[in-house]
Coordinates of C-alpha atoms in Angstrom, one line a residue:
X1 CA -20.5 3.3 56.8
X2 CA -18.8 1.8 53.6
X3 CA -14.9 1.0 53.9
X4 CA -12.8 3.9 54.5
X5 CA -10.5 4.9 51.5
X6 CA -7.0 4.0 52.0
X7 CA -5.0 6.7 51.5
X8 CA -1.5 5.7 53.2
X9 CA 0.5 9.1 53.9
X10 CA 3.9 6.6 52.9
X11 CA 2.2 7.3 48.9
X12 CA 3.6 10.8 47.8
X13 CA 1.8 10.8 44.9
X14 CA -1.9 10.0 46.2
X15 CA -3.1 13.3 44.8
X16 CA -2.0 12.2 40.8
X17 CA -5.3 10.4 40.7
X18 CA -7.0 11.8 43.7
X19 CA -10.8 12.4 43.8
X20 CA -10.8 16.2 45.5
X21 CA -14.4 17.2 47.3
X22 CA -14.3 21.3 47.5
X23 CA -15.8 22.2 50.4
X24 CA -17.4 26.1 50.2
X25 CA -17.1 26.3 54.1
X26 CA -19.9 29.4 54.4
X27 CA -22.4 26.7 52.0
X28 CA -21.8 23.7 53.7
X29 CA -23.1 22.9 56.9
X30 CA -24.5 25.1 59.5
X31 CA -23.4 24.3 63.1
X32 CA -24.5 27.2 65.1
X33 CA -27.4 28.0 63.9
X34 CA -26.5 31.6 62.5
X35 CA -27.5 30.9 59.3
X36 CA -23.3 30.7 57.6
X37 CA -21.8 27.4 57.3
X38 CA -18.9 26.9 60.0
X39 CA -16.0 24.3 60.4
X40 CA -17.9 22.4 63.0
X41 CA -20.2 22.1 60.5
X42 CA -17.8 20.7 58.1
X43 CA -16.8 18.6 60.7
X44 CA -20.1 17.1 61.7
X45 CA -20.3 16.2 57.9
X46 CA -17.0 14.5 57.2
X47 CA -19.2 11.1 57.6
X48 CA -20.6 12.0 54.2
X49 CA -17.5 12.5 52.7
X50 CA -16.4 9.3 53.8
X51 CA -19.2 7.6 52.7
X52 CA -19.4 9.3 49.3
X53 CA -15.3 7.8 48.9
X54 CA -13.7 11.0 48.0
X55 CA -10.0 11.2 48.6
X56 CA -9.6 14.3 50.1
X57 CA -11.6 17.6 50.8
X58 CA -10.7 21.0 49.6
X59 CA -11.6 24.0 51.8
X60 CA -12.5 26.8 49.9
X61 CA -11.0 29.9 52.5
X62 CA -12.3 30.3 56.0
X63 CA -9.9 33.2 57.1
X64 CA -11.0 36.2 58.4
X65 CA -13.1 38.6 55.9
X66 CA -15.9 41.4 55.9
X67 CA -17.3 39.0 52.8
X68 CA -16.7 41.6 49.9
X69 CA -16.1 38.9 47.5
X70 CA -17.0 35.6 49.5
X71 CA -13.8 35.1 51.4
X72 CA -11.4 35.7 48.8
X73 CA -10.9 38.8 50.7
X74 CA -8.5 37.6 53.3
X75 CA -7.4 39.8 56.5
X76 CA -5.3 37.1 58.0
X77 CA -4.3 34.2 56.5
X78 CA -3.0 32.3 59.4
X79 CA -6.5 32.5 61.4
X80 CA -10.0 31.4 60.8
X81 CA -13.1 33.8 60.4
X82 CA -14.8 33.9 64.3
X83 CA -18.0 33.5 62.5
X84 CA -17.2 30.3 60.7
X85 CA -14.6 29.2 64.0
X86 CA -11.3 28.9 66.0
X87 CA -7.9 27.3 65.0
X88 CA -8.9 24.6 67.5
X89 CA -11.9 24.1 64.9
X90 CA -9.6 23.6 62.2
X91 CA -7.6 21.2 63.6
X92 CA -10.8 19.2 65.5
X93 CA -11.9 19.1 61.4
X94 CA -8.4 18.1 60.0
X95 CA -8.0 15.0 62.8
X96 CA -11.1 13.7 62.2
X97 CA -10.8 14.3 58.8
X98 CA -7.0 12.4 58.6
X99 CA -9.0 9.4 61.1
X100 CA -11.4 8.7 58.2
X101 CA -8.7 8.4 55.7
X102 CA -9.3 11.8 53.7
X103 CA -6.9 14.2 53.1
X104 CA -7.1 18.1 53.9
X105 CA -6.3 20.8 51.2
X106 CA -6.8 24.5 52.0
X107 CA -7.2 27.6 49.8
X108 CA -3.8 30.4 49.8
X109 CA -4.8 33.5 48.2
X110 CA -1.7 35.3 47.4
X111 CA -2.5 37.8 45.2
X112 CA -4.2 40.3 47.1
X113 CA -4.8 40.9 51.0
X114 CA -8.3 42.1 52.4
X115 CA -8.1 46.2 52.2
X116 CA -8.5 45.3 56.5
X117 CA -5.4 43.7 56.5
X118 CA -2.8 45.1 58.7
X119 CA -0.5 45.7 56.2
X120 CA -2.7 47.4 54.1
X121 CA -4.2 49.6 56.6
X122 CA -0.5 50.7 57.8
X123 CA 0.0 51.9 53.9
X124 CA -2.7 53.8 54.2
X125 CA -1.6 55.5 57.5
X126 CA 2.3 55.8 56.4
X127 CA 1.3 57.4 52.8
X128 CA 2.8 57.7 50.0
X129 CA 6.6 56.3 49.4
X130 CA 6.4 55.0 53.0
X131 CA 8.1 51.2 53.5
X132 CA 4.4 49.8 54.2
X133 CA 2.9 51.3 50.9
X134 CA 5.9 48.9 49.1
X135 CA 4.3 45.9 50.1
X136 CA 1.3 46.8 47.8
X137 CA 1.2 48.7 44.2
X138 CA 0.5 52.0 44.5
X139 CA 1.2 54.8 41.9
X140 CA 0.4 58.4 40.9
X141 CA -2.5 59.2 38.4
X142 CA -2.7 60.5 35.0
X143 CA -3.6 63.8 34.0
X144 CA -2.4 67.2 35.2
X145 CA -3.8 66.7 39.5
X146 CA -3.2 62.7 39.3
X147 CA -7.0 62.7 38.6
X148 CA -7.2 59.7 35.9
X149 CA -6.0 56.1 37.2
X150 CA -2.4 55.1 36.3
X151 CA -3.3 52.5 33.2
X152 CA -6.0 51.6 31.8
X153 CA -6.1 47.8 33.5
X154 CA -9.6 46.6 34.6
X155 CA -10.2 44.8 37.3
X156 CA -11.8 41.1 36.7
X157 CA -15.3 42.3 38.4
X158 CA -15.7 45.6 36.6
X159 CA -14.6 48.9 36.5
X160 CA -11.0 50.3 37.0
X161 CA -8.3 47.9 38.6
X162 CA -7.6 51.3 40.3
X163 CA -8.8 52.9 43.5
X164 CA -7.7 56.2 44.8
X165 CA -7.5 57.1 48.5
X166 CA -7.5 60.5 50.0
X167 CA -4.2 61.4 49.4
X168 CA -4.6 61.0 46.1
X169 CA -2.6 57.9 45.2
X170 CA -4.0 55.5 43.6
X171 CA -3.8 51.0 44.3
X172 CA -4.3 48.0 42.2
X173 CA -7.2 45.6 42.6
X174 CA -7.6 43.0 40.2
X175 CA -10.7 42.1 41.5
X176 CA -12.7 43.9 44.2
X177 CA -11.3 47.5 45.3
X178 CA -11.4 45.4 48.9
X179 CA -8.8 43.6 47.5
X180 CA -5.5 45.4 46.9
X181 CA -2.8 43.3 45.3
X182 CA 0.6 42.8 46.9
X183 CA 3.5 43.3 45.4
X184 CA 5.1 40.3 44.7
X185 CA 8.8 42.0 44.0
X186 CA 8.7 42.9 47.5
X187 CA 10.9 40.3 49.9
X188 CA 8.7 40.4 52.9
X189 CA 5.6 39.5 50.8
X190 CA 7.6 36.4 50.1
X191 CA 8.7 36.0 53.6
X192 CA 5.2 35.9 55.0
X193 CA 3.9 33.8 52.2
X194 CA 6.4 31.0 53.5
X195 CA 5.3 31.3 56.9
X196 CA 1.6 31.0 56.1
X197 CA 2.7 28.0 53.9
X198 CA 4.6 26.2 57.0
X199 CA 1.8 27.6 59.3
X200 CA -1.3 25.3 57.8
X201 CA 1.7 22.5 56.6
X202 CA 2.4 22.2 60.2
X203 CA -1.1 22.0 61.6
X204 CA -1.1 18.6 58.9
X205 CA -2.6 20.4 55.8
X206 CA -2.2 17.9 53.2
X207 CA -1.8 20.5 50.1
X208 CA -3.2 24.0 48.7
X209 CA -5.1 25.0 46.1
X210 CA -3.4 28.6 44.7
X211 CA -5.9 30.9 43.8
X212 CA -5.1 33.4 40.6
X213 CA -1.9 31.6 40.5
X214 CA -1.0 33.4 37.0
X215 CA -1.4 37.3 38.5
X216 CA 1.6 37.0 41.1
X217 CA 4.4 38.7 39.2
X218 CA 3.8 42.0 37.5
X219 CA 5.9 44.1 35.1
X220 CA 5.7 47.4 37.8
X221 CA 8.7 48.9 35.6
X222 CA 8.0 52.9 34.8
X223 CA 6.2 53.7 32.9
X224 CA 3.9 51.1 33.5
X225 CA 2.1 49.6 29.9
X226 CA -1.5 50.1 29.3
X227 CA -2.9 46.8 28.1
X228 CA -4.8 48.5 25.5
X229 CA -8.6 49.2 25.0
X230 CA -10.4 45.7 24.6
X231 CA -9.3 43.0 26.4
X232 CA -7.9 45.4 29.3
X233 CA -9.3 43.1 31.9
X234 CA -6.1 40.8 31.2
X235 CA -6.8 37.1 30.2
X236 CA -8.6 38.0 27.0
X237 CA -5.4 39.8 26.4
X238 CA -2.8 37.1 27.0
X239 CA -3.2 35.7 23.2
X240 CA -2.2 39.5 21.9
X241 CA 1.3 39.4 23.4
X242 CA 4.2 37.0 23.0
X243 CA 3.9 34.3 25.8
X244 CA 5.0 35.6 29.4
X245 CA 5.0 38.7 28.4
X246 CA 1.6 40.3 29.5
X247 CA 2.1 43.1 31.8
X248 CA 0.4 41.2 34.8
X249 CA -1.3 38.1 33.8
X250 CA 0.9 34.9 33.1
X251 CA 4.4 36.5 32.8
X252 CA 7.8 34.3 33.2
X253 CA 9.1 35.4 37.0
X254 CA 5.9 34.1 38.6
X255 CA 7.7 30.5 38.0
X256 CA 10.3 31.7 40.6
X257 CA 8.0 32.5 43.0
X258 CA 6.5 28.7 42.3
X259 CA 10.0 27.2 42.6
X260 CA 10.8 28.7 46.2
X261 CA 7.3 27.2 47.1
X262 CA 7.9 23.8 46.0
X263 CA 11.5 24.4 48.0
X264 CA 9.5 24.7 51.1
X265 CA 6.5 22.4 50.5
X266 CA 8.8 19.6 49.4
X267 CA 10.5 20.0 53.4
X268 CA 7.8 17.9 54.5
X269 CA 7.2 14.1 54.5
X270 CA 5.4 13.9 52.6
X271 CA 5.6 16.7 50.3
X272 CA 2.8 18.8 50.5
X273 CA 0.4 18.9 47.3
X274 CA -0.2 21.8 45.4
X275 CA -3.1 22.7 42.6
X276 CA -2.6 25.9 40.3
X277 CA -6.1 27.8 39.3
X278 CA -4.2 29.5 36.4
X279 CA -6.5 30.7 33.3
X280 CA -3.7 30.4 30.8
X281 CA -3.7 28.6 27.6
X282 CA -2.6 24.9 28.2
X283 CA 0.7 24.9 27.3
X284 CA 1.5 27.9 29.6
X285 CA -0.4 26.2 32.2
X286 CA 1.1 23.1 32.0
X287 CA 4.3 25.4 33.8
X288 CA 2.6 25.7 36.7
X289 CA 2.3 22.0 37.1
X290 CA 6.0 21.3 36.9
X291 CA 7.5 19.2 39.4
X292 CA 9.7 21.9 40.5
X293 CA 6.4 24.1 40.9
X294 CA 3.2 23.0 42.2
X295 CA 2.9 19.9 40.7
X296 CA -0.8 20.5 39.1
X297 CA -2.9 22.7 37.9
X298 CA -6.4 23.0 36.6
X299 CA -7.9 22.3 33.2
X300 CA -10.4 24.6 32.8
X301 CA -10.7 24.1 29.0
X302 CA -12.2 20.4 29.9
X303 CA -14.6 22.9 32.3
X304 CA -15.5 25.2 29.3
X305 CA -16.2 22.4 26.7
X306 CA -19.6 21.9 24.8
X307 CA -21.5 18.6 25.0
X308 CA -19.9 17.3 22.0
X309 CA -18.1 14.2 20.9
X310 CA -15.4 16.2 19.3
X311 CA -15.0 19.0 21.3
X312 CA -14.6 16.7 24.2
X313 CA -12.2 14.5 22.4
X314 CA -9.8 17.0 21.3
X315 CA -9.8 18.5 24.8
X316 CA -9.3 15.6 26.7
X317 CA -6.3 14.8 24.7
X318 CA -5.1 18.1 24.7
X319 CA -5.1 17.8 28.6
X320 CA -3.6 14.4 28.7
X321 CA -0.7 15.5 26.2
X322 CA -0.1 18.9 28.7
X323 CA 0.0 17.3 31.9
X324 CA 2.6 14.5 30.1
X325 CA 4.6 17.5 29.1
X326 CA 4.7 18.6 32.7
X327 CA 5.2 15.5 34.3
X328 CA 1.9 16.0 36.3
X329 CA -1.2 14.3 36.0
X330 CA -4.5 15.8 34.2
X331 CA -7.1 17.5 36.1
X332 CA -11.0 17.4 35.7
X333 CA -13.7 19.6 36.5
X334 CA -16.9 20.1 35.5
X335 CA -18.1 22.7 38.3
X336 CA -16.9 25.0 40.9
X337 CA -17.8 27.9 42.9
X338 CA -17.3 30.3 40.2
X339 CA -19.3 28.6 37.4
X340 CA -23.2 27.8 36.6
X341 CA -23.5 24.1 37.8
X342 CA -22.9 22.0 35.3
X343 CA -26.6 20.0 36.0
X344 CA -27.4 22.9 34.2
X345 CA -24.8 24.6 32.3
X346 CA -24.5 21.6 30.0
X347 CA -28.5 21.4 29.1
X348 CA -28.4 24.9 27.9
X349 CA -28.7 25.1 23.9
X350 CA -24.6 25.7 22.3
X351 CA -24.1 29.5 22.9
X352 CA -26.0 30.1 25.0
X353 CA -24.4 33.2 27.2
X354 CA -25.0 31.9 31.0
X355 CA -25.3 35.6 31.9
X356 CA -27.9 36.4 30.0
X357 CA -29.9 33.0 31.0
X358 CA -28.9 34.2 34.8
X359 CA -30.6 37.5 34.6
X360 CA -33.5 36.0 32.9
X361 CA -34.1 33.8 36.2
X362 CA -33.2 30.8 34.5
X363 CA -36.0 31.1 32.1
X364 CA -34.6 31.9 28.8
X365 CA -33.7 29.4 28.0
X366 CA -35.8 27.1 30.4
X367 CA -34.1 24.4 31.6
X368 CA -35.9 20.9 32.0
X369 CA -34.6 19.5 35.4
X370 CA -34.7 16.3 35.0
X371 CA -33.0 16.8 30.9
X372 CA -30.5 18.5 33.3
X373 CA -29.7 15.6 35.6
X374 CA -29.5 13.1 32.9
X375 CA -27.1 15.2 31.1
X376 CA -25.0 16.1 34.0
X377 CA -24.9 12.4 35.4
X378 CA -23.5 11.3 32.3
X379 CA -20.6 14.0 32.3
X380 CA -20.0 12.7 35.8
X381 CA -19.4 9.1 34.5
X382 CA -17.2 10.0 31.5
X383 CA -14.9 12.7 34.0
X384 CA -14.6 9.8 36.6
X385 CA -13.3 7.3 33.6
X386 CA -10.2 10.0 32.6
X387 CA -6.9 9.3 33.8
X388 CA -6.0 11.9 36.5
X389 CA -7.6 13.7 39.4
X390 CA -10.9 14.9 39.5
X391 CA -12.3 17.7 41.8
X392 CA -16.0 17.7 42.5
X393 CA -17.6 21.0 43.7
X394 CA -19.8 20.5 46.8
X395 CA -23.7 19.8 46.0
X396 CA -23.2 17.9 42.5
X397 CA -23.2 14.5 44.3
X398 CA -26.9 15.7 44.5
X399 CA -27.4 16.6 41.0
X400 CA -27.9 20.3 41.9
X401 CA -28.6 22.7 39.6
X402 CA -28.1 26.2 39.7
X403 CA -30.5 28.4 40.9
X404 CA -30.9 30.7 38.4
X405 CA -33.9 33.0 39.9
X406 CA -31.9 34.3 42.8
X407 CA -34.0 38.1 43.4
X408 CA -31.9 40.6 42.9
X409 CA -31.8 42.2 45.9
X410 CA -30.7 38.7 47.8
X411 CA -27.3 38.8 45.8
X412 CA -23.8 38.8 47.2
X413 CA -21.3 38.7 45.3
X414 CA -19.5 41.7 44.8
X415 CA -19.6 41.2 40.6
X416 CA -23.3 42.4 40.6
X417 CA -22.6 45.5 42.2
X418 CA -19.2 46.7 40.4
X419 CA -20.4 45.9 37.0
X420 CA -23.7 47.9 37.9
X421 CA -26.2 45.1 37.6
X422 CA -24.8 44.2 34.8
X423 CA -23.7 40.8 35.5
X424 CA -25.3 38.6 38.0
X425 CA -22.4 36.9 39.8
X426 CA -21.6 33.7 41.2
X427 CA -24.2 33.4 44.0
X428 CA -26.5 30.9 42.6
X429 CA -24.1 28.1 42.8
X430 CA -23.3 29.1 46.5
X431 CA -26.9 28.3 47.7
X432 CA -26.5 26.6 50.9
X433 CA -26.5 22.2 50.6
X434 CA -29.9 21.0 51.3
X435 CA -29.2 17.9 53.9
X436 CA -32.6 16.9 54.8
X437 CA -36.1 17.1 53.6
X438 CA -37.7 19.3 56.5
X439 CA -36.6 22.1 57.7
X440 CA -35.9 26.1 57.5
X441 CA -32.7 25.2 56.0
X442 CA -33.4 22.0 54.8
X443 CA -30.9 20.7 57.3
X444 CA -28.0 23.2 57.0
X445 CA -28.8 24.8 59.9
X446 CA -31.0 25.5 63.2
X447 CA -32.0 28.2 61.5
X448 CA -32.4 29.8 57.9
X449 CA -30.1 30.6 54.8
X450 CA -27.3 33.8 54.1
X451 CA -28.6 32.8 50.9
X452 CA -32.7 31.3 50.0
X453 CA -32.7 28.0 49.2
X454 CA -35.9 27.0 46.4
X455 CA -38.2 24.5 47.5
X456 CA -37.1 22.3 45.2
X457 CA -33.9 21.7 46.9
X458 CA -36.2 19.3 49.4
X459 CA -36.1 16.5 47.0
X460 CA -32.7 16.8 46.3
X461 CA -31.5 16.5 49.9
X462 CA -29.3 14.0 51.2
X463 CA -32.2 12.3 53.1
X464 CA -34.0 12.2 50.0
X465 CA -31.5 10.2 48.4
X466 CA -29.5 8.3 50.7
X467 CA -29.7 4.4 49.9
X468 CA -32.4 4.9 47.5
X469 CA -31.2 3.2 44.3
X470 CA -31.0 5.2 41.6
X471 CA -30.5 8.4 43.5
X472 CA -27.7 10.8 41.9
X473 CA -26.1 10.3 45.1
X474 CA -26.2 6.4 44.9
X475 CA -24.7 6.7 41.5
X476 CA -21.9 8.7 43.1
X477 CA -20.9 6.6 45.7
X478 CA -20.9 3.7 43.3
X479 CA -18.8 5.3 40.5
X480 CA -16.2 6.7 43.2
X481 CA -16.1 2.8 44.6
X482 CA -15.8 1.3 41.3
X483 CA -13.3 3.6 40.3
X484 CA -11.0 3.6 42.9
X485 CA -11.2 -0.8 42.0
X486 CA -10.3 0.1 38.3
X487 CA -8.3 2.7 38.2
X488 CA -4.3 1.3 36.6
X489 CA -2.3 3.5 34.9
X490 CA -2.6 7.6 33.5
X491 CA -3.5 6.3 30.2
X492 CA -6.3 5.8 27.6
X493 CA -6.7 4.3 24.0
X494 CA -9.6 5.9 21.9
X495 CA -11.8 3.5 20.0
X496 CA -11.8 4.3 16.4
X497 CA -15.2 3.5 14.3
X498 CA -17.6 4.9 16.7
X499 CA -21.1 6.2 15.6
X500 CA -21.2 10.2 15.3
X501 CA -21.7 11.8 19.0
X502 CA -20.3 8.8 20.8
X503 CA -17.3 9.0 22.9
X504 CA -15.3 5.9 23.7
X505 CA -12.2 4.9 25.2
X506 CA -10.6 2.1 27.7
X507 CA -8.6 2.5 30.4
X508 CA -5.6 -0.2 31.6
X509 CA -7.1 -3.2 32.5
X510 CA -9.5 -4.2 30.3
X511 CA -12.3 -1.3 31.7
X512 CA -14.2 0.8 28.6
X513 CA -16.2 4.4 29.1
X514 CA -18.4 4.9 26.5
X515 CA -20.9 8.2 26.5
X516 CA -23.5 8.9 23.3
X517 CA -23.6 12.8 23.4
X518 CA -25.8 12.2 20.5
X519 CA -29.7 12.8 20.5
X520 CA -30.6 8.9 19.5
X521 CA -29.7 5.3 20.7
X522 CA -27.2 3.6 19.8
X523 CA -26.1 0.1 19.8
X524 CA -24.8 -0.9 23.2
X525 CA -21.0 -2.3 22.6
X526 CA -20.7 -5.8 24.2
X527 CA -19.2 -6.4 27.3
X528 CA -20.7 -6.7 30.8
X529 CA -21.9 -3.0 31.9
X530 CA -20.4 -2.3 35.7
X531 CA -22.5 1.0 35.6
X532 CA -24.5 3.3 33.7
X533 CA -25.5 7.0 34.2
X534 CA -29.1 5.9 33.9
X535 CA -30.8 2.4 33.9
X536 CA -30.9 0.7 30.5
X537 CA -33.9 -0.3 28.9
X538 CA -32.2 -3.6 28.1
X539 CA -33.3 -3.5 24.1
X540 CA -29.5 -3.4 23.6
X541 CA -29.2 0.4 22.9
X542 CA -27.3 3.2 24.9
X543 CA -29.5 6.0 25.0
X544 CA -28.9 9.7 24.4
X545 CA -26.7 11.5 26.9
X546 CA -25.8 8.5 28.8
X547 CA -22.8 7.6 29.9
X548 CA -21.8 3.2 30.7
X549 CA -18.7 1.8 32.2
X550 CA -17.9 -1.8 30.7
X551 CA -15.6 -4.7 31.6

């Protein structure tokens, strides 16, 4: 095995230029056979982690849930799922994780419970303007028998964000109607959320990511304010009101909540980390990542950006400019579970709508997979070059696509359902990891798939790639290596004079990135080349979509 990272506890701020693995636990590795990825099967995997020379893993949740939107539905959040393990799992995975120098960040999902959760199932029992149905929002309906939901706020996945039950209140879900949101003005909501906090801090959780950080507080004042017609699912709404405003996305009091966090995270020694997923514009989201807060949060706008030199250019120093405003350091991503892999988001032709190219099976557009790779081993290079912390989604150390021709009746997440076929959802980049060549599951388990893996994913595998040069995985390993050598500083200086559709820049110490998003060569600036994205011909020329690193 390559030389451990050295990630000494005594530096507070390892995370500021962290490289973050996210681990999709049910995805991952298989341990028992049963066909859903466990935490001994994370475990039994750190090794490649190691060897890859990621910083730290992040574990997408592993909590109890029935599965009506992945995991996101959560019915404890101080226990793990019996089908994916024990507590005594977790922390068999976090020592031998913290033994090979990598650092353990877990999911919180404070916005919503599972509708199994105690409390939730108490507010059901108690009815209406009982103590237990305080903890959640519930409200009369409209209309003369209560018969029409309460506003007209639509939940993220389709549909009403409103359910009723059978004594004709109605609750809020923002997402799934298995997921009722808590009320954040409510003091034992807080109470718990500090005890879950200390709960994983204390079993040596290194930091958490905060899912739908923006959605905490809510304006539950009566009356409570329609959003109004389009845009009534919330964040294509936020640029309609004044900032902080919005009746539940983004508003100002969810900093307070944030505050009292970092209060209790910053108990520990060392602090614990925290990461905001907050789909605000950037200079609301760069509140999040106050010091005083969580300290980071993600840049999705890097995430949503075309394959071009511009685009890419402005955005990047967009993000650097935010994250210098917050005293945090910039965030990159170019895939997650949530989004079409970016192998083959960013081959598909500008405006394209990856819906639409979902539903088609991936074949309107087609995408050439090997146009993919190139493309997506370039944006690799150029995100590892940035300033700041990168978070790669499990699988694209492979050069994964997405699998696009999922059959419809193999589908999972909850989207295709509520938005009545409609919208495919999220599953095809949530296709189990392929770890060897051979197999039923290509090595992710004894025994088959929760979700069909395409035979192509045999010659992506692990096996297939491991010390074979070239590999996307080889090229991985390297560029993590080299990077953590190279990397000085949170700063970069853009060259000026560069030829259309080429991106350059260099870092502190002398190290350059340059990427041609163009569709010809062009010429190869001097310097010695460290690494490229793909081999060079050696005529003197960088290539279309490639990415080189140069001293």
């Amino acid at each position: 095995m390559p030389e451990l990272p050295d990630l000494s506890s005594r530096n507070p701020d390892w995370w500021r230029q962290a490289v973050v693995y996210q681990v999709y636990p049910r995805s991952f590795a298989d341990a028992d056979g049963d066909g859903l990825g466990d935490l001994r099967g994370v475990t039994e995997r750190l090794n490649h982690l190691a060897a890859l020379g990621v910083d730290a893993l992040w574990l997408s949740p592993f909590y109890p849930s029935e599965l009506a939107d992945g995991g996101y539905d959560v019915a404890d959040h101080r226990d793990v799922d019996p089908r994916l393990g024990t507590l005594d799992d977790f922390d068999a995975m976090a020592a031998e994780a913290h033994r090979m120098g990598l650092k353990v960040i877990v999911d919180i999902v404070p916005n919503h419970t599972s509708h199994l959760h105690p409390w939730f199932q108490e507010a059901l029992r108690e009815g209406p303007g009982s103590a237990a149905r305080d903890r959640y929002v519930f409200r009369d309906g409209r209309g003369q028998h209560g018969e029409l939901p309460p506003t007209d706020w639509q939940s993220v996945f389709g549909g009403s964000a409103w359910r009723r039950v059978a004594d004709g209140q109605w609750y809020l879900h923002l997402f799934a109607a298995e997921q009722p949101d808590l009320n954040w003005g409510h003091d034992e909501v807080r109470v718990d959320f500090r005890t879950t906090l200390r709960f994983w801090s204390d079993r040596g959780v290194d930091g958490f990511r905060v899912d739908v950080a923006h959605a905490l507080a809510k304006d539950l004042g009566e009356p409570l304010r329609d959003v109004g017609g389009v845009g009534a699912t919330g964040e294509e709404a936020l640029d309609r009101v004044p900032p902080g405003s919005h009746p539940y996305y983004d508003r100002d009091e969810v900093h307070e909540i944030y505050r009292d966090w970092r209060r209790v995270l910053d108990a520990y020694t060392p602090p614990r980390t925290a990461v905001a997923e907050a789909w605000v514009p950037g200079a609301r989201r760069a509140l999040y990542a106050r010091p005083d807060e969580l300290g980071q949060a993600f840049n999705f706008e890097y995430l949503q950006a075309c394959w071009n030199a511009d685009e890419l250019r402005a955005v990047v120093t967009d993000s650097l400019a935010t994250a210098r405003t917050a005293g945090a350091s910039a965030t990159w991503v170019l895939s997650n579970h949530d989004v079409v892999r970016h192998a083959s988001r960013l081959s598909l032709p500008p405006g394209t709508d990856d819906n639409a190219w979902l539903l088609s099976g991936g074949r309107a557009p087609a995408v050439a997979a090997d146009a993919g790779v190139r493309r997506g081993r370039a944006a690799t290079l150029l995100m590892l070059a940035l300033p700041g912390a990168a978070y790669l989604y499990q699988g694209e150390e492979l050069g994964l696509p997405e699998v696009a021709d999922l059959p419809f009746e193999v589908l999972q997440d909850p989207v295709w359902e509520q938005t009545g076929h409609v919208r495919k959802g999220r599953d095809g980049c949530r296709v189990p990891l392929p770890w060897t060549t051979t197999g039923p599951s290509y090595g992710f388990g004894a025994a088959g798939a929760w979700l069909p893996q395409p035979s192509s994913f045999a010659s992506y595998a692990v096996a297939a790639q491991n010390g074979v040069d070239g590999s996307t995985l080889e090229l991985y390993r390297t560029a993590l290596r080299l990077r953590r050598k190279l990397q000085e500083g949170e700063e970069l200086t853009w060259a000026e004079g560069t030829p259309p559709g080429v991106l350059a820049f260099a870092r502190s110490g002398n190290w350059r990135c340059v990427t041609n998003l163009s569709d010809a060569p062009v010429p190869l600036p001097p310097g010695e080349v460290l690494l490229s994205s793909i081999p060079l011909d050696g005529d003197g020329q960088l290539g279309p979509d490639t990415t080189v690193w140069l001293a």
